[in-house]
Amino acid sequence: MTVRKNQATLTADEKRRFVDALVALKRSGRYDAFVTTHNAFIMGDTDNGERTGHRSPSFLPWHRRFLLEFEQALQAVDPSVALPYWDWSTDRTARASLWAPDFLGGSGRSLDGRVMDGPFAASTGNWPVNVRVDSRTYLRRTLGGGGGRDLPTRAEVDSVLAMSTYDMAPWNSASDGFRNHLEGWRGVNLHNRVHVWVGGQMATGVSPNDPVFWLHHAYIDKLWAQWQSRHPGSGYVPTGGTPNVIDLNDTMKPWNDVRPADLLDHTAHYTFDTA
């Protein structure tokens, strides 16, 4: 059984294996396919039309399936690898261990946001940015420099976990409920705020270009699991007959063979180190 661990507890060998598997996927071309898929859904998901990966109830099951596919691709390279998660409510600064040169590397230089250290710096040749929103072919970050807000606190996370309703009409970025407050369109803003805090490609539709995307979403996924445990009587909604969104038993693009109902129990696929 795959165990997803807090990145702060990874051994040097676990970090190296994770990085090596990422680089191998990048060289094979498979990594960029994930970036392309994510960007297509960011661009296609709208509040007033069809929405699957974002701005909708299926934000959480869609990303759970997306992460599972990516984790399986990593494990095809190295079966020992699991997706780590980044608890940004604890590791809240640019000095946190995940930004060290032996793991993800740090913030970008002030001139252009170009990441200069670590295995994903352009100088290594490991990480050309091929799926992009502009002409820049290097990984960029501006840690803490975007939007003028700090990373979410534990109290803010707890306030969202306390919400007892998963989602509600109009089932988009204007909705109340746990999903939308976690996604960040309303309230204290958890998920979206972290993307902006990292900056660079993470603040765009091609956010998976930055490997921290996977650690961020692994933590979002963990928070969903925690919410499910706290509110066992509050399930995924809507359950049927809802235009433009994914109901409980509808299949999700691009796979078309998996429903939110199939993804409610993460323990069929992996556990967390806090289980």
mmCIF file of C-alpha atoms in Angstrom:
data_model
loop_
_atom_site.group_PDB
_atom_site.id
_atom_site.type_symbol
_atom_site.label_atom_id
_atom_site.label_comp_id
_atom_site.label_asym_id
_atom_site.label_seq_id
_atom_site.Cartn_x
_atom_site.Cartn_y
_atom_site.Cartn_z
ATOM 1 C CA MET A 1 0.000 0.000 0.000
ATOM 2 C CA THR A 2 1.322 3.426 -0.948
ATOM 3 C CA VAL A 3 1.873 5.738 2.034
ATOM 4 C CA ARG A 4 1.952 9.459 1.321
ATOM 5 C CA LYS A 5 4.257 11.225 3.757
ATOM 6 C CA ASN A 6 4.757 14.780 4.920
ATOM 7 C CA GLN A 7 7.612 16.138 2.818
ATOM 8 C CA ALA A 8 9.249 17.467 5.989
ATOM 9 C CA THR A 9 9.849 13.896 7.188
ATOM 10 C CA LEU A 10 11.336 12.458 3.976
ATOM 11 C CA THR A 11 14.796 10.960 4.162
ATOM 12 C CA ALA A 12 17.542 12.100 1.812
ATOM 13 C CA ASP A 13 17.088 8.877 -0.154
ATOM 14 C CA GLU A 14 13.314 9.369 -0.444
ATOM 15 C CA LYS A 15 13.832 12.900 -1.732
ATOM 16 C CA ARG A 16 16.398 11.723 -4.264
ATOM 17 C CA ARG A 17 14.168 8.916 -5.541
ATOM 18 C CA PHE A 18 11.195 11.260 -5.912
ATOM 19 C CA VAL A 19 13.255 13.838 -7.815
ATOM 20 C CA ASP A 20 14.835 11.179 -10.033
ATOM 21 C CA ALA A 21 11.407 9.774 -10.936
ATOM 22 C CA LEU A 22 10.142 13.263 -11.807
ATOM 23 C CA VAL A 23 13.124 13.888 -14.067
ATOM 24 C CA ALA A 24 12.662 10.508 -15.755
ATOM 25 C CA LEU A 25 8.996 11.301 -16.488
ATOM 26 C CA LYS A 26 10.015 14.686 -17.847
ATOM 27 C CA ARG A 27 12.581 13.172 -20.192
ATOM 28 C CA SER A 28 10.076 10.618 -21.459
ATOM 29 C CA GLY A 29 7.527 13.293 -22.356
ATOM 30 C CA ARG A 30 4.879 11.883 -20.028
ATOM 31 C CA TYR A 31 5.248 14.719 -17.555
ATOM 32 C CA ASP A 32 4.298 17.369 -20.090
ATOM 33 C CA ALA A 33 1.147 15.428 -20.973
ATOM 34 C CA PHE A 34 -0.081 15.986 -17.406
ATOM 35 C CA VAL A 35 0.619 19.721 -17.714
ATOM 36 C CA THR A 36 -1.319 19.853 -20.983
ATOM 37 C CA THR A 37 -4.314 18.051 -19.452
ATOM 38 C CA HIS A 38 -4.466 20.359 -16.450
ATOM 39 C CA ASN A 39 -4.237 23.493 -18.570
ATOM 40 C CA ALA A 40 -7.030 22.299 -20.858
ATOM 41 C CA PHE A 41 -9.398 21.946 -17.902
ATOM 42 C CA ILE A 42 -8.365 25.253 -16.327
ATOM 43 C CA MET A 43 -9.179 26.951 -19.622
ATOM 44 C CA GLY A 44 -12.385 24.996 -20.203
ATOM 45 C CA ASP A 45 -13.979 25.076 -16.732
ATOM 46 C CA THR A 46 -16.322 28.066 -16.443
ATOM 47 C CA ASP A 47 -18.865 29.172 -13.859
ATOM 48 C CA ASN A 48 -21.715 29.285 -16.361
ATOM 49 C CA GLY A 49 -20.905 26.259 -18.476
ATOM 50 C CA GLU A 50 -19.474 22.774 -18.214
ATOM 51 C CA ARG A 51 -16.998 22.455 -15.356
ATOM 52 C CA THR A 52 -15.168 19.403 -14.139
ATOM 53 C CA GLY A 53 -11.693 20.023 -12.696
ATOM 54 C CA HIS A 54 -12.253 23.424 -11.125
ATOM 55 C CA ARG A 55 -15.021 25.734 -9.868
ATOM 56 C CA SER A 56 -17.230 22.715 -9.290
ATOM 57 C CA PRO A 57 -18.055 19.879 -6.862
ATOM 58 C CA SER A 58 -15.789 17.513 -8.784
ATOM 59 C CA PHE A 59 -12.708 19.654 -8.082
ATOM 60 C CA LEU A 60 -11.686 17.182 -5.368
ATOM 61 C CA PRO A 61 -12.428 13.803 -7.015
ATOM 62 C CA TRP A 62 -11.039 15.055 -10.344
ATOM 63 C CA HIS A 63 -7.728 16.004 -8.770
ATOM 64 C CA ARG A 64 -7.673 12.781 -6.732
ATOM 65 C CA ARG A 65 -7.862 10.806 -9.989
ATOM 66 C CA PHE A 66 -5.304 13.112 -11.638
ATOM 67 C CA LEU A 67 -2.845 12.593 -8.771
ATOM 68 C CA LEU A 68 -3.401 8.840 -8.765
ATOM 69 C CA GLU A 69 -2.534 8.624 -12.449
ATOM 70 C CA PHE A 70 0.580 10.715 -11.895
ATOM 71 C CA GLU A 71 1.659 8.706 -8.852
ATOM 72 C CA GLN A 72 1.282 5.492 -10.839
ATOM 73 C CA ALA A 73 3.464 6.969 -13.587
ATOM 74 C CA LEU A 74 6.140 7.755 -10.986
ATOM 75 C CA GLN A 75 5.868 4.231 -9.589
ATOM 76 C CA ALA A 76 6.376 2.773 -13.059
ATOM 77 C CA VAL A 77 9.793 4.435 -12.872
ATOM 78 C CA ASP A 78 10.484 3.601 -9.209
ATOM 79 C CA PRO A 79 7.961 1.477 -7.264
ATOM 80 C CA SER A 80 9.209 2.901 -3.954
ATOM 81 C CA VAL A 81 8.054 6.440 -4.765
ATOM 82 C CA ALA A 82 4.887 7.982 -3.341
ATOM 83 C CA LEU A 83 3.598 11.524 -3.641
ATOM 84 C CA PRO A 84 4.634 13.534 -0.591
ATOM 85 C CA TYR A 85 2.378 16.277 0.708
ATOM 86 C CA TRP A 86 3.248 19.824 1.723
ATOM 87 C CA ASP A 87 1.459 21.007 4.848
ATOM 88 C CA TRP A 88 1.657 24.705 4.064
ATOM 89 C CA SER A 89 -0.195 25.559 7.284
ATOM 90 C CA THR A 90 2.958 24.434 9.158
ATOM 91 C CA ASP A 91 5.807 24.932 6.642
ATOM 92 C CA ARG A 92 4.796 28.489 5.840
ATOM 93 C CA THR A 93 7.971 30.264 4.725
ATOM 94 C CA ALA A 94 10.443 30.272 1.844
ATOM 95 C CA ARG A 95 12.962 28.810 4.313
ATOM 96 C CA ALA A 96 11.005 25.565 4.766
ATOM 97 C CA SER A 97 12.873 22.370 3.937
ATOM 98 C CA LEU A 98 11.014 21.628 0.705
ATOM 99 C CA TRP A 99 12.635 24.708 -0.887
ATOM 100 C CA ALA A 100 16.185 23.497 -0.161
ATOM 101 C CA PRO A 101 18.619 22.769 -3.025
ATOM 102 C CA ASP A 102 18.442 19.017 -2.286
ATOM 103 C CA PHE A 103 14.719 18.885 -3.013
ATOM 104 C CA LEU A 104 12.633 21.424 -4.974
ATOM 105 C CA GLY A 105 14.995 24.377 -4.991
ATOM 106 C CA GLY A 106 14.013 27.840 -3.843
ATOM 107 C CA SER A 107 12.446 31.051 -5.064
ATOM 108 C CA GLY A 108 13.357 32.666 -8.338
ATOM 109 C CA ARG A 109 15.694 35.578 -8.820
ATOM 110 C CA SER A 110 14.168 39.045 -8.586
ATOM 111 C CA LEU A 111 14.914 39.907 -12.212
ATOM 112 C CA ASP A 112 12.625 37.352 -13.828
ATOM 113 C CA GLY A 113 11.583 34.729 -11.262
ATOM 114 C CA ARG A 114 13.975 32.157 -12.712
ATOM 115 C CA VAL A 115 14.721 29.362 -10.231
ATOM 116 C CA MET A 116 18.493 29.208 -9.869
ATOM 117 C CA ASP A 117 19.112 26.261 -7.536
ATOM 118 C CA GLY A 118 17.996 22.683 -7.033
ATOM 119 C CA PRO A 119 17.332 19.899 -9.552
ATOM 120 C CA PHE A 120 14.717 21.857 -11.514
ATOM 121 C CA ALA A 121 16.807 24.963 -12.197
ATOM 122 C CA ALA A 122 17.247 25.650 -15.906
ATOM 123 C CA SER A 123 21.014 25.326 -15.603
ATOM 124 C CA THR A 124 20.692 21.594 -14.853
ATOM 125 C CA GLY A 125 19.082 20.871 -18.199
ATOM 126 C CA ASN A 126 16.573 18.611 -16.412
ATOM 127 C CA TRP A 127 13.512 20.806 -16.606
ATOM 128 C CA PRO A 128 12.710 22.687 -19.828
ATOM 129 C CA VAL A 129 9.245 24.236 -19.610
ATOM 130 C CA ASN A 130 7.643 23.087 -22.842
ATOM 131 C CA VAL A 131 3.924 23.583 -22.101
ATOM 132 C CA ARG A 132 3.775 27.272 -21.342
ATOM 133 C CA VAL A 133 1.758 30.458 -21.367
ATOM 134 C CA ASP A 134 4.579 32.635 -22.705
ATOM 135 C CA SER A 135 8.000 32.280 -24.333
ATOM 136 C CA ARG A 136 9.949 31.620 -21.125
ATOM 137 C CA THR A 137 11.270 28.065 -21.035
ATOM 138 C CA TYR A 138 12.523 27.972 -17.416
ATOM 139 C CA LEU A 139 10.835 27.245 -14.090
ATOM 140 C CA ARG A 140 9.777 30.423 -12.277
ATOM 141 C CA ARG A 141 8.759 31.167 -8.671
ATOM 142 C CA THR A 142 8.221 34.259 -6.534
ATOM 143 C CA LEU A 143 7.707 32.666 -3.129
ATOM 144 C CA GLY A 144 5.595 34.957 -0.970
ATOM 145 C CA GLY A 145 5.612 37.679 -3.574
ATOM 146 C CA GLY A 146 2.175 37.296 -5.120
ATOM 147 C CA GLY A 147 -1.111 38.701 -3.897
ATOM 148 C CA GLY A 148 0.246 40.162 -0.672
ATOM 149 C CA ARG A 149 -1.088 37.331 1.518
ATOM 150 C CA ASP A 150 0.704 34.792 3.659
ATOM 151 C CA LEU A 151 0.109 31.057 3.402
ATOM 152 C CA PRO A 152 -3.005 29.799 5.235
ATOM 153 C CA THR A 153 -2.790 29.190 8.976
ATOM 154 C CA ARG A 154 -3.874 26.101 10.881
ATOM 155 C CA ALA A 155 -6.801 28.068 12.320
ATOM 156 C CA GLU A 156 -7.951 28.926 8.805
ATOM 157 C CA VAL A 157 -7.682 25.296 7.742
ATOM 158 C CA ASP A 158 -9.698 24.215 10.779
ATOM 159 C CA SER A 159 -12.392 26.789 10.015
ATOM 160 C CA VAL A 160 -12.912 25.224 6.599
ATOM 161 C CA LEU A 161 -12.787 21.647 7.900
ATOM 162 C CA ALA A 162 -15.577 22.594 10.324
ATOM 163 C CA MET A 163 -18.042 23.264 7.475
ATOM 164 C CA SER A 164 -20.565 20.439 7.445
ATOM 165 C CA THR A 165 -21.901 20.766 3.884
ATOM 166 C CA TYR A 166 -19.773 19.540 0.991
ATOM 167 C CA ASP A 167 -21.149 21.903 -1.660
ATOM 168 C CA MET A 168 -24.334 23.642 -2.748
ATOM 169 C CA ALA A 169 -25.989 25.509 -5.599
ATOM 170 C CA PRO A 170 -25.016 27.241 -7.820
ATOM 171 C CA TRP A 171 -22.224 24.618 -7.821
ATOM 172 C CA ASN A 172 -19.521 27.012 -9.006
ATOM 173 C CA SER A 173 -17.107 29.610 -7.642
ATOM 174 C CA ALA A 174 -19.983 31.455 -5.952
ATOM 175 C CA SER A 175 -21.055 28.438 -3.885
ATOM 176 C CA ASP A 176 -20.904 28.193 -0.135
ATOM 177 C CA GLY A 177 -19.714 25.016 1.584
ATOM 178 C CA PHE A 178 -16.535 23.063 2.196
ATOM 179 C CA ARG A 179 -15.450 22.441 -1.401
ATOM 180 C CA ASN A 180 -15.495 26.052 -2.520
ATOM 181 C CA HIS A 181 -13.868 27.411 0.639
ATOM 182 C CA LEU A 182 -11.138 24.788 0.267
ATOM 183 C CA GLU A 183 -10.715 25.511 -3.429
ATOM 184 C CA GLY A 184 -10.441 29.161 -2.476
ATOM 185 C CA TRP A 185 -13.041 31.148 -4.369
ATOM 186 C CA ARG A 186 -14.723 32.156 -1.106
ATOM 187 C CA GLY A 187 -13.770 32.763 2.493
ATOM 188 C CA VAL A 188 -10.231 32.370 3.837
ATOM 189 C CA ASN A 189 -9.039 30.931 0.489
ATOM 190 C CA LEU A 190 -6.854 27.865 0.905
ATOM 191 C CA HIS A 191 -5.980 26.144 -2.397
ATOM 192 C CA ASN A 192 -5.950 29.163 -4.733
ATOM 193 C CA ARG A 193 -3.995 31.256 -2.246
ATOM 194 C CA VAL A 194 -1.137 28.742 -2.164
ATOM 195 C CA HIS A 195 -0.846 28.768 -5.959
ATOM 196 C CA VAL A 196 -0.556 32.562 -5.885
ATOM 197 C CA TRP A 197 1.943 32.510 -2.978
ATOM 198 C CA VAL A 198 4.318 30.250 -4.942
ATOM 199 C CA GLY A 199 3.906 32.357 -8.064
ATOM 200 C CA GLY A 200 5.543 31.727 -11.421
ATOM 201 C CA GLN A 201 3.940 28.879 -13.342
ATOM 202 C CA MET A 202 2.034 27.846 -10.207
ATOM 203 C CA ALA A 203 -0.122 30.967 -10.617
ATOM 204 C CA THR A 204 -1.206 29.883 -14.130
ATOM 205 C CA GLY A 205 -3.091 27.044 -15.798
ATOM 206 C CA VAL A 206 0.211 25.275 -16.486
ATOM 207 C CA SER A 207 0.869 25.019 -12.734
ATOM 208 C CA PRO A 208 2.004 21.355 -12.849
ATOM 209 C CA ASN A 209 5.182 22.606 -14.517
ATOM 210 C CA ASP A 210 6.310 23.270 -10.946
ATOM 211 C CA PRO A 211 6.755 19.952 -9.120
ATOM 212 C CA VAL A 212 5.395 21.570 -5.952
ATOM 213 C CA PHE A 213 1.965 21.331 -7.619
ATOM 214 C CA TRP A 214 1.829 17.642 -6.718
ATOM 215 C CA LEU A 215 2.796 18.223 -3.075
ATOM 216 C CA HIS A 216 0.241 21.005 -2.765
ATOM 217 C CA HIS A 217 -2.571 18.917 -4.221
ATOM 218 C CA ALA A 218 -1.592 15.877 -2.180
ATOM 219 C CA TYR A 219 -2.238 18.052 0.885
ATOM 220 C CA ILE A 220 -5.553 19.334 -0.529
ATOM 221 C CA ASP A 221 -6.487 15.676 -1.032
ATOM 222 C CA LYS A 222 -5.497 14.900 2.551
ATOM 223 C CA LEU A 223 -7.692 17.744 3.814
ATOM 224 C CA TRP A 224 -10.635 16.265 1.898
ATOM 225 C CA ALA A 225 -9.988 12.926 3.620
ATOM 226 C CA GLN A 226 -9.880 14.691 6.993
ATOM 227 C CA TRP A 227 -13.156 16.458 6.244
ATOM 228 C CA GLN A 228 -14.793 13.142 5.312
ATOM 229 C CA SER A 229 -13.668 11.651 8.615
ATOM 230 C CA ARG A 230 -15.068 14.602 10.581
ATOM 231 C CA HIS A 231 -18.402 14.646 8.738
ATOM 232 C CA PRO A 232 -19.306 11.031 7.939
ATOM 233 C CA GLY A 233 -22.949 11.950 7.373
ATOM 234 C CA SER A 234 -22.148 14.594 4.741
ATOM 235 C CA GLY A 235 -21.403 13.068 1.381
ATOM 236 C CA TYR A 236 -20.618 14.266 -2.116
ATOM 237 C CA VAL A 237 -23.304 16.388 -3.733
ATOM 238 C CA PRO A 238 -24.994 16.865 -6.147
ATOM 239 C CA THR A 239 -26.256 13.327 -6.591
ATOM 240 C CA GLY A 240 -28.172 13.595 -9.855
ATOM 241 C CA GLY A 241 -29.798 15.658 -12.586
ATOM 242 C CA THR A 242 -27.575 18.752 -12.300
ATOM 243 C CA PRO A 243 -26.708 20.554 -15.544
ATOM 244 C CA ASN A 244 -23.050 21.322 -16.375
ATOM 245 C CA VAL A 245 -21.521 19.651 -13.301
ATOM 246 C CA ILE A 246 -20.482 16.132 -12.370
ATOM 247 C CA ASP A 247 -23.061 14.362 -10.223
ATOM 248 C CA LEU A 248 -22.090 11.567 -7.855
ATOM 249 C CA ASN A 249 -22.458 8.822 -10.480
ATOM 250 C CA ASP A 250 -21.459 10.740 -13.607
ATOM 251 C CA THR A 251 -18.181 9.862 -15.287
ATOM 252 C CA MET A 252 -15.446 12.483 -15.415
ATOM 253 C CA LYS A 253 -13.485 13.629 -18.431
ATOM 254 C CA PRO A 254 -10.837 13.019 -19.695
ATOM 255 C CA TRP A 255 -10.938 9.432 -18.404
ATOM 256 C CA ASN A 256 -14.686 8.784 -18.889
ATOM 257 C CA ASP A 257 -14.419 5.603 -16.823
ATOM 258 C CA VAL A 258 -14.410 6.940 -13.260
ATOM 259 C CA ARG A 259 -17.088 8.646 -11.148
ATOM 260 C CA PRO A 260 -16.854 10.724 -7.967
ATOM 261 C CA ALA A 261 -18.545 7.748 -6.269
ATOM 262 C CA ASP A 262 -15.519 5.604 -7.159
ATOM 263 C CA LEU A 263 -13.074 8.002 -5.512
ATOM 264 C CA LEU A 264 -14.639 8.765 -2.156
ATOM 265 C CA ASP A 265 -12.481 6.243 -0.290
ATOM 266 C CA HIS A 266 -8.794 7.020 -0.761
ATOM 267 C CA THR A 267 -7.738 3.989 1.303
ATOM 268 C CA ALA A 268 -8.433 1.739 -1.671
ATOM 269 C CA HIS A 269 -5.335 3.315 -3.241
ATOM 270 C CA TYR A 270 -3.093 4.850 -0.536
ATOM 271 C CA THR A 271 -2.950 5.988 3.041
ATOM 272 C CA PHE A 272 -1.326 8.957 4.765
ATOM 273 C CA ASP A 273 1.430 8.809 7.334
ATOM 274 C CA THR A 274 -0.962 10.251 9.929
ATOM 275 C CA ALA A 275 -3.536 7.467 9.504
#
